[in-house]
Amino acid sequence: MFSTVAVNGEVRRWEDLPLRDFAQGFFFGAGFFTTFRIEAGRPWFLARHLARLRASLGAFPGAVRPPPPEHLTEDAVRESLQRCLRADAALGPAFQGVGKLSASDGRVLLTFRAHSPDLERLHHEGRALDSQEPGAYRRGDPTLNHKGLSYFRQYRVMERLPLLGNEAGEVCELPTANVFVQWDGALVTPPLSAPCLPGIIREVLLEAGHVGPLPVLERPVPFARLSQASACAFTNAAQVATGVPSLLGRALPDSLALAHDLRRLVEGIAARER
Amino acid sequence: MFSTVAVNGEVRRWEDLPLRDFAQGFFFGAGFFTTFRIEAGRPWFLARHLARLRASLGAFPGAVRPPPPEHLTEDAVRESLQRCLRADAALGPAFQGVGKLSASDGRVLLTFRAHSPDLERLHHEGRALDSQEPGAYRRGDPTLNHKGLSYFRQYRVMERLPLLGNEAGEVCELPTANVFVQWDGALVTPPLSAPCLPGIIREVLLEAGHVGPLPVLERPVPFARLSQASACAFTNAAQVATGVPSLLGRALPDSLALAHDLRRLVEGIAARER
């Protein structure tokens, strides 16, 4: 993480922030966050990330003290982001990497990190998924529709990256990504009630409606039907889309081309939206 | 919360602690905590609280960086607690209140707060439970057997205090307490697999085996059978036991006497153990 951060729009040093100012976030995980890609100093899909963050804060009005609303507008965050990039030569106005907004205790904290060093390799070779936790989630659990500082259910398995499922034998998501499976001439992703996070790339793809000739649909994804998939990819804001060349032991070589197509599609939309 | 705290045994000021030293706890809820009663400067059931905290850290070795083990021994925590009480006239060697140990990022943070101002009234009048979330938890969810900094599922409903249940229609716990129900000549509390937190007062009561003539048993507690309860109480380390004079709209006047008996029993055991 870079040392330059912003708190409610003010540029600060990470090492100077007191734990006291983020106490409910720390002690009770009472807060929300969102992570977004920054290309050439410009955040991707910032309006969508902020809309989700505000929606989460609005869903738990008594439990999380929200930042003043003027610090959660697109303009305010863009300005605060630019101030940070200009203030720190290690960032700079053409920064490429990942931004993060964490909201708790009446404050929004903006932080920056470099892209994962294996991002290029990930996009080139994909990432095999060879592990699963079929009953990790409960269908309809609303807390999993929010990206909260209470992130331990995901964080504890972030390295292993298992397919997390519900009690009905359906795939929900990966700890840090939404899942897309190609079968029956469509690209399918689990519904929010699975439950899963309403990921921004997921939302963009569903709104696009098609990837090449494939319709993009929200449908239950039973573990039992994964053997019928012809390709698989997972999406998140930092890596956009990653192919799954091997899914629970079965080779899916077409996944890399699928992920490539998803990235091109999302890049095009990002260029128009940002 | 009092300003005097300790980090890995060293007395510090709360306002001087940097967020940076607790980053994984804040950003990902990657840590655990325990809350214990302090009477006349002496912590109740400290050995048990530390055993549970160490067990939680041991259960997720890759995900949470534990404090050095020498800072999680009973002697070390007692000493650090005494140093804090002596260092701050607002605490003092005869302090009555609540201590908390939070472990994350290779550190254990000891903090203090006063008893809730309505503790006396709570013990005298009890607290009605008039709300429920029957499907809040999934049976067997292991993350709910640990008191984690990812506490938002409980924190979000702390004020309303609903009975949290699982998909099988069974009571699990309250957001901050274990539940005991009297029926069929026994005092019954849900099993850990419900799931619920392995609360220290719950453990002490189960080990005691009896409250007066009543055996204390771990058994599923279906919501549908709550109407057969003749008394109800909930337990946690800070308040010990609180009677429920009204359970989902049904008056249970015997609950106050039950809670009184539970408190006397636990006080006696605490006096022998500490």
XYZ file of C-alpha atoms in Angstrom:
548
model
C 0.000 0.000 0.000
C 1.205 3.536 -0.704
C 1.792 5.955 2.153
C -0.348 8.725 0.621
C -4.032 8.340 1.467
C -7.045 10.627 1.824
C -9.592 10.836 4.653
C -12.814 12.676 3.809
C -10.996 14.340 0.933
C -7.966 15.493 2.904
C -4.562 14.126 1.832
C -2.894 12.348 4.765
C -0.059 9.930 5.518
C -1.166 6.358 6.237
C 1.185 6.120 9.212
C -0.386 9.205 10.818
C -3.967 7.887 10.933
C -5.119 7.031 14.460
C -6.959 3.756 15.075
C -9.336 5.817 17.239
C -10.786 7.467 14.123
C -11.791 4.043 12.733
C -12.779 2.298 15.972
C -16.186 0.843 14.992
C -14.684 -0.391 11.744
C -11.890 -2.126 13.630
C -13.718 -3.506 16.667
C -16.940 -4.607 14.945
C -16.259 -4.659 11.208
C -18.920 -1.939 10.996
C -18.156 -0.450 7.603
C -18.022 -1.129 3.867
C -15.405 -0.912 1.159
C -14.960 -1.044 -2.561
C -11.882 -1.687 -4.675
C -11.488 -0.233 -8.177
C -9.021 -0.246 -11.030
C -7.073 2.907 -11.899
C -5.663 3.219 -15.439
C -3.522 6.197 -16.428
C -4.675 8.004 -13.300
C -8.389 7.480 -14.035
C -10.638 5.266 -11.916
C -12.768 2.698 -13.752
C -16.516 2.653 -13.072
C -16.166 5.013 -10.098
C -19.822 6.106 -10.247
C -20.924 2.468 -9.966
C -18.526 1.732 -7.090
C -19.791 4.770 -5.193
C -23.415 3.865 -5.855
C -22.854 0.410 -4.335
C -20.976 1.846 -1.358
C -23.767 4.366 -0.685
C -26.381 1.628 -1.061
C -24.616 -0.514 1.549
C -24.366 2.418 3.961
C -28.048 3.143 3.350
C -29.018 -0.469 4.041
C -27.644 -0.351 7.623
C -28.375 3.195 8.774
C -28.151 2.547 12.511
C -25.171 0.224 12.454
C -22.573 2.157 10.429
C -21.960 5.887 10.798
C -21.698 7.044 7.158
C -19.228 9.685 5.939
C -20.770 13.089 5.133
C -22.543 12.587 1.778
C -20.501 15.309 0.065
C -17.416 13.070 0.404
C -19.111 10.216 -1.453
C -19.935 12.020 -4.676
C -18.112 11.114 -7.872
C -16.659 14.601 -8.222
C -15.375 14.704 -4.659
C -13.697 11.297 -4.907
C -12.142 12.080 -8.305
C -10.733 15.301 -6.918
C -9.416 13.663 -3.774
C -7.858 10.900 -5.893
C -6.132 13.425 -8.155
C -4.811 15.337 -5.137
C -3.237 12.120 -3.833
C -1.666 11.251 -7.200
C -0.173 14.742 -7.498
C 1.035 14.760 -3.876
C 3.114 11.585 -4.171
C 5.785 11.027 -6.836
C 5.499 7.269 -6.232
C 1.902 7.517 -7.478
C 1.931 10.312 -10.063
C -0.797 11.532 -12.434
C -0.484 8.451 -14.688
C -0.815 5.930 -11.848
C -1.819 2.365 -12.779
C -3.051 0.199 -9.972
C -5.876 -0.278 -7.531
C -7.777 2.242 -5.426
C -9.843 1.381 -2.396
C -12.521 3.322 -0.532
C -13.266 2.167 3.024
C -16.198 3.814 4.823
C -16.679 3.600 8.585
C -16.917 5.851 11.652
C -18.190 8.810 9.621
C -15.106 8.739 7.388
C -14.149 7.556 3.931
C -10.554 6.430 3.570
C -8.995 6.349 0.086
C -5.924 4.132 -0.302
C -3.803 2.925 -3.216
C -1.865 -0.208 -4.031
C 0.091 -1.494 -7.015
C -1.426 -4.166 -9.241
C -0.689 -7.694 -8.104
C 2.731 -8.555 -9.583
C 1.320 -11.650 -11.319
C -1.551 -9.808 -13.055
C 0.010 -10.201 -16.529
C 0.663 -13.888 -15.951
C -2.879 -14.353 -14.572
C -4.368 -12.840 -17.715
C -2.102 -14.940 -19.920
C -2.320 -18.296 -18.150
C -5.508 -17.941 -16.121
C -5.974 -19.535 -12.734
C -7.113 -23.095 -12.057
C -9.930 -23.529 -9.522
C -9.452 -26.833 -7.761
C -11.191 -26.389 -4.441
C -14.761 -25.885 -3.227
C -16.771 -25.169 -0.056
C -20.251 -26.217 -1.167
C -22.102 -25.156 2.022
C -20.194 -22.014 2.937
C -23.126 -19.605 2.432
C -26.819 -19.616 3.234
C -29.186 -18.827 0.346
C -30.581 -15.314 0.682
C -28.082 -14.167 3.348
C -28.281 -10.400 2.736
C -24.982 -9.593 4.455
C -23.145 -11.222 1.528
C -24.632 -8.709 -0.921
C -22.420 -6.044 0.696
C -18.643 -5.694 0.636
C -18.077 -5.153 4.319
C -15.085 -4.646 6.563
C -16.400 -7.845 8.209
C -14.677 -9.643 5.353
C -13.231 -12.614 7.216
C -15.467 -15.263 5.615
C -13.821 -14.335 2.311
C -10.384 -13.311 3.578
C -9.716 -16.616 5.375
C -9.776 -18.506 2.029
C -8.417 -15.821 -0.294
C -5.229 -17.749 -1.121
C -6.909 -21.086 -1.809
C -9.739 -19.452 -3.799
C -12.434 -22.127 -3.370
C -15.788 -22.022 -5.154
C -18.110 -20.991 -2.324
C -21.557 -22.565 -2.482
C -24.875 -22.588 -0.632
C -26.914 -25.287 1.115
C -28.824 -25.977 -2.117
C -25.700 -27.211 -3.903
C -25.311 -24.049 -5.980
C -22.167 -22.041 -6.697
C -22.267 -18.522 -5.178
C -18.926 -16.829 -5.856
C -15.191 -16.914 -5.225
C -13.842 -15.147 -2.128
C -12.855 -12.127 -4.237
C -14.675 -12.563 -7.546
C -17.915 -13.403 -9.330
C -18.080 -16.584 -11.392
C -19.236 -16.935 -15.030
C -19.818 -20.323 -16.653
C -20.445 -20.975 -20.338
C -22.978 -23.684 -21.171
C -26.049 -24.225 -23.389
C -24.981 -21.319 -25.607
C -25.049 -18.751 -22.791
C -22.762 -17.169 -20.223
C -24.334 -17.739 -16.810
C -23.592 -16.164 -13.416
C -25.347 -16.893 -10.074
C -28.152 -14.549 -8.940
C -27.545 -12.152 -6.017
C -29.764 -14.362 -3.857
C -27.249 -17.242 -4.187
C -25.887 -15.086 -2.405
C -23.003 -13.248 -4.027
C -21.545 -9.780 -4.136
C -23.080 -7.442 -6.741
C -19.666 -7.055 -8.368
C -19.225 -4.079 -10.667
C -17.768 -6.078 -13.586
C -20.607 -8.599 -13.133
C -23.108 -5.726 -13.345
C -21.437 -4.280 -16.439
C -21.542 -7.661 -18.198
C -25.192 -8.285 -17.285
C -26.113 -4.819 -18.566
C -24.164 -5.419 -21.794
C -26.387 -8.468 -22.223
C -24.094 -10.242 -24.692
C -20.461 -11.245 -25.025
C -20.059 -11.813 -28.754
C -22.921 -14.167 -29.620
C -23.409 -15.376 -26.018
C -26.262 -13.928 -23.951
C -25.226 -13.119 -20.363
C -27.763 -14.442 -17.844
C -28.335 -14.638 -14.091
C -29.155 -18.281 -13.350
C -28.523 -20.736 -10.510
C -25.254 -22.615 -11.126
C -25.488 -26.087 -9.534
C -22.142 -27.684 -8.651
C -23.537 -30.853 -10.259
C -23.748 -29.105 -13.651
C -20.197 -27.669 -13.664
C -19.095 -30.764 -15.575
C -21.205 -29.499 -18.522
C -19.424 -26.131 -18.701
C -17.393 -25.469 -21.837
C -15.563 -22.455 -20.342
C -15.333 -20.535 -17.069
C -13.995 -17.151 -15.964
C -14.148 -15.025 -12.859
C -14.439 -11.261 -12.627
C -13.509 -8.530 -10.192
C -12.722 -4.857 -10.400
C -8.942 -5.158 -10.047
C -8.268 -8.024 -12.501
C -11.418 -7.527 -14.637
C -11.653 -11.119 -15.944
C -9.500 -14.192 -15.420
C -9.829 -17.480 -17.311
C -10.148 -20.824 -15.525
C -8.130 -23.321 -17.582
C -8.971 -26.114 -15.155
C -12.195 -26.298 -13.137
C -12.282 -28.844 -10.291
C -9.835 -31.028 -12.185
C -11.421 -30.776 -15.649
C -9.461 -28.960 -18.391
C -11.338 -25.995 -19.932
C -8.891 -24.581 -22.502
C -11.531 -22.241 -24.004
C -11.674 -20.297 -20.743
C -8.654 -18.165 -21.654
C -10.282 -16.917 -24.856
C -13.519 -16.248 -22.955
C -11.690 -14.176 -20.333
C -9.884 -12.286 -23.102
C -13.218 -11.440 -24.746
C -14.662 -10.308 -21.410
C -11.688 -8.015 -20.777
C -11.954 -6.414 -24.237
C -15.682 -5.853 -23.799
C -15.263 -4.310 -20.335
C -12.350 -2.130 -21.472
C -14.525 -0.691 -24.205
C -17.348 0.104 -21.800
C -14.901 1.569 -19.256
C -13.470 3.860 -21.919
C -16.963 5.201 -22.660
C -18.110 5.512 -19.037
C -15.201 6.961 -17.151
C -13.715 3.415 26.562
C -10.852 4.493 28.789
C -7.793 6.143 27.279
C -5.324 3.764 28.940
C -4.806 0.582 26.937
C -2.054 -1.994 26.488
C -0.547 -3.384 23.264
C 1.444 -6.602 23.663
C 1.813 -5.831 27.353
C 2.977 -2.249 26.948
C 0.813 0.510 28.461
C -0.221 2.995 25.760
C -2.720 5.787 25.118
C -5.652 4.834 22.897
C -5.334 8.056 20.907
C -1.682 7.292 20.091
C -2.292 3.911 18.420
C -1.821 4.030 14.644
C -4.376 2.350 12.391
C -1.380 0.991 10.443
C -0.559 -1.387 13.333
C -4.030 -2.973 13.058
C -4.496 -2.870 9.280
C -5.589 -6.472 8.586
C -8.005 -6.260 11.501
C -9.516 -3.073 10.093
C -9.559 -3.788 6.352
C -10.578 -7.452 6.498
C -11.901 -8.144 10.007
C -8.975 -10.557 10.303
C -8.757 -10.958 14.071
C -10.589 -12.154 17.156
C -11.657 -10.630 20.442
C -13.021 -11.516 23.826
C -14.787 -9.410 26.429
C -14.593 -10.169 30.154
C -15.886 -8.847 33.451
C -13.534 -7.169 35.915
C -14.585 -7.056 39.567
C -12.475 -5.253 42.160
C -9.601 -5.153 39.666
C -9.702 -8.903 38.968
C -10.749 -10.390 35.636
C -13.360 -13.139 35.718
C -12.567 -16.429 33.938
C -9.505 -14.954 32.253
C -7.915 -18.382 31.626
C -11.044 -19.483 29.759
C -11.240 -16.295 27.703
C -7.588 -16.661 26.695
C -8.034 -20.339 25.839
C -10.893 -19.463 23.477
C -8.937 -16.586 21.912
C -5.894 -18.836 21.336
C -8.140 -21.562 19.906
C -9.635 -19.101 17.398
C -6.185 -17.880 16.353
C -5.072 -21.515 16.019
C -8.088 -22.361 13.845
C -7.097 -19.812 11.136
C -3.292 -19.921 11.121
C -2.760 -18.444 7.662
C -5.447 -15.789 7.839
C -4.720 -13.964 11.102
C -1.207 -13.090 12.279
C -1.309 -14.034 15.976
C 0.378 -12.021 18.734
C 3.566 -13.559 20.160
C 2.351 -16.415 22.408
C 4.025 -14.955 25.512
C 1.519 -12.076 25.383
C -1.454 -14.444 25.498
C -0.620 -16.252 28.742
C -2.769 -15.692 31.812
C 0.143 -14.262 33.793
C 1.136 -11.834 31.064
C -2.410 -10.511 30.614
C -2.992 -10.205 34.374
C 0.217 -8.240 34.702
C -0.555 -5.999 31.757
C -4.067 -5.413 33.140
C -2.688 -4.456 36.562
C -0.189 -2.081 34.963
C -3.050 -0.321 33.174
C -5.179 -0.065 36.334
C -2.248 1.416 38.281
C -1.299 3.802 35.463
C -4.711 5.496 35.249
C -6.506 7.033 38.234
C -9.782 6.785 36.297
C -9.349 2.995 36.374
C -7.509 2.278 39.636
C -6.681 -1.050 41.325
C -10.313 -1.693 42.347
C -11.746 -1.144 38.848
C -15.201 -2.575 38.107
C -16.126 -2.877 34.478
C -15.366 -4.709 31.294
C -12.023 -5.636 29.741
C -11.538 -6.553 26.108
C -8.705 -8.321 24.313
C -8.545 -7.832 20.535
C -5.970 -9.872 18.615
C -4.911 -9.020 15.060
C -1.821 -8.063 13.067
C 0.541 -9.801 15.503
C -0.738 -7.699 18.405
C -3.079 -8.068 21.338
C -4.853 -4.887 22.389
C -6.263 -4.646 25.926
C -8.969 -2.016 26.435
C -11.371 -1.099 29.231
C -14.873 0.271 29.456
C -17.335 0.993 32.245
C -20.280 -1.316 32.829
C -23.346 -0.417 30.820
C -25.195 2.229 32.877
C -28.372 0.121 32.880
C -26.723 -3.060 34.202
C -28.429 -2.812 37.595
C -31.793 -2.192 35.995
C -31.223 -5.058 33.533
C -30.540 -7.454 36.385
C -33.568 -6.205 38.307
C -36.116 -5.969 35.495
C -34.616 -8.241 32.853
C -34.990 -7.592 29.148
C -37.913 -8.593 26.954
C -37.065 -10.389 23.702
C -39.687 -9.495 21.129
C -37.933 -9.948 17.805
C -36.513 -12.838 15.799
C -34.501 -13.584 12.638
C -35.257 -17.271 12.177
C -32.972 -17.864 9.172
C -30.052 -15.591 10.038
C -27.470 -18.387 10.413
C -26.619 -21.575 8.546
C -26.391 -24.739 10.650
C -22.758 -25.772 11.165
C -21.273 -22.434 9.974
C -17.900 -22.644 11.757
C -17.162 -18.915 11.542
C -19.909 -18.286 14.128
C -18.068 -20.394 16.715
C -15.429 -17.633 16.898
C -15.746 -14.110 18.248
C -14.183 -12.269 15.350
C -13.527 -8.641 14.462
C -15.797 -9.486 11.493
C -18.649 -8.958 13.920
C -21.093 -7.099 11.690
C -23.695 -9.889 11.487
C -24.130 -9.453 15.233
C -23.334 -5.741 15.539
C -25.979 -4.663 13.015
C -28.772 -5.983 15.279
C -27.219 -5.363 18.707
C -29.807 -2.778 19.728
C -32.865 -4.748 18.643
C -31.494 -8.008 20.115
C -33.416 -10.518 17.968
C -33.319 -14.266 18.561
C -31.083 -15.407 15.686
C -32.020 -18.784 14.219
C -30.918 -21.244 11.545
C -32.566 -22.688 8.419
C -33.891 -25.639 10.463
C -36.114 -23.382 12.569
C -33.883 -23.586 15.634
C -32.749 -20.780 17.940
C -28.966 -20.164 17.787
C -28.139 -17.192 20.016
C -28.655 -13.490 20.580
C -26.271 -11.046 18.881
C -24.255 -10.701 22.104
C -25.391 -13.567 24.318
C -26.193 -17.268 24.600
C -29.775 -18.303 25.263
C -31.052 -20.665 27.994
C -34.625 -21.955 28.089
C -36.284 -23.859 30.915
C -38.657 -26.668 29.941
C -39.335 -30.336 30.747
C -37.476 -29.949 34.049
C -34.195 -28.894 32.443
C -32.301 -25.780 31.430
C -31.506 -26.109 27.717
C -29.100 -24.148 25.495
C -28.443 -24.664 21.748
C -25.437 -26.776 20.683
C -22.376 -25.063 19.132
C -23.404 -26.506 15.758
C -26.636 -24.432 15.825
C -24.285 -22.431 15.419
C -23.555 -20.190 18.391
C -20.583 -18.672 20.132
C -18.963 -20.897 22.781
C -19.663 -18.263 25.413
C -17.662 -18.485 28.628
C -20.689 -18.234 30.959
C -22.443 -20.866 28.804
C -19.380 -23.131 29.219
C -19.277 -22.561 32.983
C -22.979 -23.449 33.335
C -22.662 -26.577 31.180
C -19.671 -27.710 33.236
C -21.546 -27.041 36.476
C -24.168 -29.436 35.120
C -27.001 -28.226 37.383
C -28.638 -24.993 38.451
C -30.392 -25.947 41.675
C -32.390 -29.051 40.739
C -32.319 -28.316 36.989
C -29.835 -30.205 34.788
C -28.142 -27.938 32.203
C -28.173 -29.520 28.745
C -27.095 -28.742 25.157
C -30.120 -29.453 22.974
C -31.652 -27.993 19.807
C -34.156 -25.231 20.705
C -36.868 -25.084 17.999
C -38.636 -21.730 17.711
C -41.874 -23.755 17.593
C -41.249 -25.038 21.129
C -40.511 -21.660 22.741
C -44.181 -21.456 23.700
C -43.574 -24.364 26.099
C -40.765 -22.602 27.969
C -41.463 -21.753 31.605
C -38.485 -19.368 31.897
C -35.708 -17.906 29.741
C -32.415 -16.098 30.358
C -29.433 -15.041 28.310
C -25.793 -15.039 29.326
C -22.632 -13.187 28.419
C -19.391 -12.333 30.124
C -20.194 -8.686 30.874
C -23.760 -9.051 32.246
C -23.437 -12.722 33.339
C -27.165 -13.574 33.182
C -30.241 -11.540 32.303
C -33.841 -12.679 32.729
C -36.365 -12.528 29.885
C -39.706 -11.487 31.454
C -41.412 -11.562 28.065
C -40.399 -13.905 25.231
C -41.890 -13.110 21.796
C -44.934 -11.592 23.470
C -45.508 -14.279 26.126
C -44.975 -13.305 29.776
C -42.392 -15.438 31.610
C -42.267 -13.980 35.124
C -40.103 -16.839 36.472
C -37.240 -15.739 34.202
C -36.038 -13.119 36.697
C -35.587 -15.700 39.453
C -33.834 -18.027 37.014
C -31.380 -15.304 35.985
C -30.781 -14.464 39.652
C -29.944 -18.122 40.380
C -27.603 -18.245 37.370
C -25.754 -15.129 38.523
C -25.295 -16.497 42.070
C -23.997 -19.806 40.726
C -21.547 -18.134 38.311
C -20.348 -15.681 40.974
C -19.481 -18.611 43.249
C -17.526 -20.375 40.517
C -15.776 -17.128 39.529
C -14.679 -16.592 43.145
C -13.071 -20.051 43.193
C -11.468 -19.848 39.732
C -10.012 -16.407 39.472
